[in-house]
Amino acid sequence: MIVWTVLGVLQLVSGERSVAIVNGFYKPREPRLGEFPFQASLMLRRNKTTTTFCGGSLIHIEWILTAAHCLENDGQPLPVNSVQVALGSVYTNGKNAQKIPARSFYINKKYFETDGGYDIGLVKLKSNAKLGRYIQLIKLHTNNGESLIGTTAFLTGFGIIDDNYHQPETLRKAILHIDSPNKCFMNSAKSNEICCTSTISEGKACKGDSGGPLTIIRNRKYLQVGITSHLSILPLCKISFNNSIYTRVSAYINWISKVTGIDFTKFNQN
């Protein structure tokens, strides 16, 4: 196993020190309101304030799809009454959003039983989301046998925009490329994960983007193929070769259907 020191990494990428992910000297990609109407923001309520800490996607009027690690802390689920979901807003602080408290969390049990992987969870809303111009459902990818390598994908999230933990005021978008697993230093191809590469100018996943949707465009509509899970090797985002790994949605369609009681091989597939 290669051990990277912070000093060694900075020396290796010294030519990129003046460049920040998504932001910095590159003009940030800030989606307009309604461009990603399925984007959800998980907000933690504490001391009468709310803070965005993870992303998610609206897959049904009462269900949010997200990452398992967004719903737990040190192996224990977060208090359900401390989390609310913001929909229909491009603002990190949830301005003008439809905010709905969480009713319950569901984490894939194998997430706790294995060392990595199975990073998928569901949030059931306390009341149904009201769909409209800026709030819509996302269609889920269901064909787990399909190779997605070579496909352009899009990451959206409210995550930090540099390695100094600065957070954006609005939603950001990165352009990614679904690539071979070895580009994310995976030991072998995994049917339940997706590896994505990108340049720094195209954008990188970073802390706070977790749980958000990885989408592709098919038949002129967005299709969710992944859930933002983790970086491939380092906790630093401002490195061109530090790619990102996503939970593959199609590998968990049966689990999602079982938990929700909704057959997602048929629901919203038209």
C-alpha positions as CSV (number, residue, x, y, z in Angstrom):
1,M,0.0,0.0,0.0
2,I,1.3,3.5,-0.9
3,V,1.3,6.0,2.0
4,W,1.1,9.6,0.9
5,T,2.3,12.4,3.1
6,V,0.7,15.8,2.8
7,L,4.1,17.3,2.1
8,G,4.9,14.7,-0.6
9,V,1.5,15.3,-2.3
10,L,2.1,19.1,-2.3
11,Q,5.5,18.6,-3.8
12,L,4.1,16.3,-6.5
13,V,1.4,18.7,-7.5
14,S,3.3,21.9,-6.9
15,G,2.3,23.1,-10.4
16,E,-1.3,23.1,-9.4
17,R,-1.1,24.9,-6.1
18,S,-2.7,28.1,-7.5
19,V,-5.7,26.2,-8.9
20,A,-8.7,25.4,-6.8
21,I,-11.3,22.8,-7.6
22,V,-14.4,24.0,-9.4
23,N,-13.8,27.5,-8.1
24,G,-10.5,29.5,-8.0
25,F,-9.2,30.7,-11.3
26,Y,-11.8,28.7,-13.2
27,K,-15.3,30.1,-13.6
28,P,-17.6,27.9,-11.4
29,R,-20.4,26.0,-13.0
30,E,-23.5,27.1,-11.1
31,P,-26.7,25.4,-12.3
32,R,-29.8,27.6,-12.7
33,L,-32.8,27.0,-10.6
34,G,-34.7,24.0,-12.0
35,E,-31.8,22.6,-14.0
36,F,-31.4,19.7,-11.4
37,P,-34.9,19.7,-9.8
38,F,-34.2,16.3,-8.1
39,Q,-31.2,17.6,-6.1
40,A,-31.8,17.4,-2.4
41,S,-29.8,18.9,0.4
42,L,-29.6,17.1,3.8
43,M,-29.5,19.7,6.5
44,L,-28.5,19.2,10.2
45,R,-30.5,21.2,12.7
46,R,-28.5,22.3,15.7
47,N,-29.0,25.2,18.2
48,K,-31.7,26.7,16.1
49,T,-29.5,26.8,13.0
50,T,-29.4,24.5,10.0
51,T,-26.3,23.4,8.1
52,T,-26.0,21.5,4.8
53,F,-23.8,18.4,5.3
54,C,-24.7,16.0,2.5
55,G,-26.6,15.7,-0.8
56,G,-29.3,13.4,-2.0
57,S,-31.9,12.9,-4.8
58,L,-35.7,12.8,-4.8
59,I,-36.6,9.4,-6.3
60,H,-40.2,9.4,-5.0
61,I,-42.4,12.0,-3.3
62,E,-41.6,10.5,0.1
63,W,-38.1,9.1,-0.5
64,I,-34.6,10.5,-0.8
65,L,-31.7,8.4,-2.0
66,T,-28.3,9.2,-0.4
67,A,-25.1,7.6,0.9
68,A,-25.0,5.4,4.0
69,H,-22.2,7.4,5.5
70,C,-24.3,10.5,5.4
71,L,-26.8,9.0,7.9
72,E,-24.4,7.7,10.5
73,N,-21.7,8.8,12.8
74,D,-19.2,6.4,14.4
75,G,-21.4,3.5,13.5
76,Q,-24.6,4.9,14.9
77,P,-27.5,6.4,12.9
78,L,-27.9,10.2,13.3
79,P,-30.9,11.4,15.3
80,V,-33.7,11.4,12.8
81,N,-35.3,14.5,14.3
82,S,-32.1,16.5,13.7
83,V,-32.2,16.2,9.9
84,Q,-34.4,17.9,7.4
85,V,-34.4,17.8,3.6
86,A,-34.3,20.9,1.4
87,L,-35.7,20.7,-2.1
88,G,-36.1,23.1,-5.0
89,S,-33.3,25.5,-4.0
90,V,-29.9,26.2,-5.5
91,Y,-28.7,27.9,-2.3
92,T,-26.4,26.1,0.2
93,N,-28.4,27.6,3.1
94,G,-31.7,26.3,1.7
95,K,-33.1,29.7,0.9
96,N,-36.5,29.5,-0.7
97,A,-36.5,25.7,-0.4
98,Q,-39.3,23.3,0.5
99,K,-38.0,21.9,3.7
100,I,-39.3,18.6,5.0
101,P,-38.2,16.8,8.2
102,A,-37.0,13.3,8.0
103,R,-39.2,10.5,9.3
104,S,-36.8,7.6,9.2
105,F,-33.4,6.4,7.9
106,Y,-32.5,3.1,6.2
107,I,-28.9,2.1,5.8
108,N,-27.9,-1.0,3.9
109,K,-26.9,-3.4,6.7
110,K,-23.8,-4.6,4.7
111,Y,-22.4,-1.1,5.0
112,F,-21.6,-1.9,8.7
113,E,-20.6,-5.5,8.1
114,T,-18.0,-4.9,5.5
115,D,-14.9,-2.7,5.2
116,G,-16.1,-0.3,2.6
117,G,-18.7,-0.6,-0.1
118,Y,-22.5,-0.8,0.2
119,D,-22.5,3.0,0.7
120,I,-26.2,3.6,0.1
121,G,-29.1,4.8,2.3
122,L,-32.6,6.1,2.1
123,V,-34.5,8.9,3.9
124,K,-38.2,8.6,4.3
125,L,-39.8,12.1,4.5
126,K,-42.3,13.1,7.2
127,S,-44.6,14.5,4.5
128,N,-44.7,14.1,0.7
129,A,-42.7,16.5,-1.4
130,K,-44.8,18.8,-3.5
131,L,-43.7,18.5,-7.1
132,G,-43.6,21.5,-9.3
133,R,-41.4,23.5,-11.8
134,Y,-38.3,23.3,-9.5
135,I,-39.0,20.0,-7.7
136,Q,-39.1,16.8,-9.8
137,L,-38.2,13.1,-9.4
138,I,-35.1,11.6,-10.9
139,K,-35.3,8.4,-12.9
140,L,-33.0,5.6,-11.7
141,H,-30.7,3.5,-13.9
142,T,-31.7,-0.2,-13.6
143,N,-29.5,-2.1,-16.0
144,N,-26.6,-3.4,-13.9
145,G,-25.2,-5.4,-16.8
146,E,-24.6,-2.3,-18.9
147,S,-21.1,-0.9,-19.2
148,L,-21.1,2.8,-18.6
149,I,-17.3,3.3,-19.2
150,G,-16.7,6.2,-21.5
151,T,-19.9,8.0,-20.6
152,T,-19.9,11.7,-19.6
153,A,-21.5,12.2,-16.2
154,F,-22.4,15.1,-14.0
155,L,-21.8,15.6,-10.3
156,T,-23.9,18.2,-8.5
157,G,-23.6,19.2,-4.9
158,F,-23.1,21.8,-2.2
159,G,-19.7,20.5,-1.1
160,I,-16.6,22.5,-0.3
161,I,-14.9,24.2,-3.2
162,D,-11.3,24.0,-2.0
163,D,-9.2,22.2,0.5
164,N,-9.6,25.0,3.0
165,Y,-13.2,24.0,3.7
166,H,-14.8,27.0,1.9
167,Q,-18.4,26.3,1.0
168,P,-20.1,27.8,-2.0
169,E,-23.2,30.0,-1.8
170,T,-25.0,28.0,-4.5
171,L,-25.1,24.5,-6.1
172,R,-22.1,23.5,-8.2
173,K,-21.8,21.1,-11.1
174,A,-18.7,19.1,-12.2
175,I,-18.2,17.3,-15.5
176,L,-16.9,13.8,-15.0
177,H,-16.0,10.7,-17.1
178,I,-17.0,7.2,-16.1
179,D,-13.7,5.3,-16.4
180,S,-12.0,2.0,-15.7
181,P,-11.9,1.0,-12.0
182,N,-8.1,1.0,-12.0
183,K,-8.2,4.7,-12.5
184,C,-9.6,4.9,-8.9
185,F,-7.0,2.4,-7.7
186,M,-9.6,-0.4,-7.2
187,N,-8.1,-3.8,-7.0
188,S,-10.7,-5.3,-9.3
189,A,-13.7,-4.3,-11.2
190,K,-16.7,-3.9,-8.9
191,S,-20.2,-4.1,-10.2
192,N,-21.5,-2.1,-7.3
193,E,-19.2,1.0,-7.7
194,I,-18.4,3.5,-10.4
195,C,-15.1,5.2,-10.9
196,C,-15.1,8.8,-12.3
197,T,-12.1,10.8,-13.6
198,S,-11.9,14.5,-14.4
199,T,-9.5,17.4,-14.7
200,I,-9.4,20.1,-12.0
201,S,-11.0,22.6,-14.4
202,E,-13.9,20.2,-15.0
203,G,-14.4,19.8,-11.3
204,K,-13.8,17.4,-8.5
205,A,-15.9,15.8,-5.8
206,C,-15.2,17.0,-2.3
207,K,-16.4,16.9,1.3
208,G,-20.1,17.7,1.4
209,D,-20.9,16.4,-2.0
210,S,-21.5,12.9,-0.5
211,G,-24.9,11.4,-1.1
212,G,-25.6,13.5,-4.1
213,P,-26.5,12.2,-7.5
214,L,-24.2,11.2,-10.3
215,T,-26.2,11.6,-13.5
216,I,-25.9,11.0,-17.2
217,I,-28.1,12.3,-20.0
218,R,-30.2,9.8,-21.9
219,N,-33.1,10.6,-24.2
220,R,-32.6,14.3,-23.3
221,K,-33.3,13.5,-19.6
222,Y,-31.1,13.1,-16.6
223,L,-30.7,9.5,-15.4
224,Q,-29.1,8.8,-12.0
225,V,-26.4,6.1,-12.2
226,G,-24.5,6.8,-9.0
227,I,-24.4,8.2,-5.5
228,T,-21.4,10.2,-4.5
229,S,-19.4,8.0,-2.0
230,H,-15.7,8.9,-1.6
231,L,-12.4,10.0,-3.1
232,S,-10.2,7.2,-4.4
233,I,-7.0,7.7,-2.4
234,L,-6.8,11.0,-0.4
235,P,-8.8,13.4,1.7
236,L,-7.5,16.2,-0.5
237,C,-9.6,17.3,-3.5
238,K,-7.3,19.7,-5.3
239,I,-5.3,17.0,-7.0
240,S,-5.8,16.1,-10.7
241,F,-5.3,12.3,-10.2
242,N,-7.4,12.0,-7.1
243,N,-10.6,10.6,-8.7
244,S,-13.9,9.8,-7.1
245,I,-16.0,6.6,-6.5
246,Y,-19.7,6.4,-6.6
247,T,-22.2,3.7,-5.4
248,R,-23.7,2.2,-8.6
249,V,-27.5,2.7,-8.3
250,S,-28.4,-0.3,-10.6
251,A,-26.6,-2.7,-8.3
252,Y,-29.1,-1.8,-5.5
253,I,-32.4,-1.5,-7.3
254,N,-33.8,-4.6,-5.6
255,W,-32.7,-3.2,-2.2
256,I,-34.2,0.2,-2.9
257,S,-37.5,-1.5,-4.0
258,K,-37.6,-3.8,-1.0
259,V,-37.1,-0.9,1.5
260,T,-39.5,1.5,-0.1
261,G,-42.1,-1.1,-1.2
262,I,-42.0,0.5,-4.7
263,D,-40.8,-1.5,-7.7
264,F,-38.2,0.8,-9.1
265,T,-37.6,-1.5,-12.1
266,K,-40.9,-0.1,-13.3
267,F,-41.5,3.1,-11.4
268,N,-40.8,6.4,-13.2
269,Q,-39.1,4.5,-16.1
270,N,-41.1,6.0,-18.9
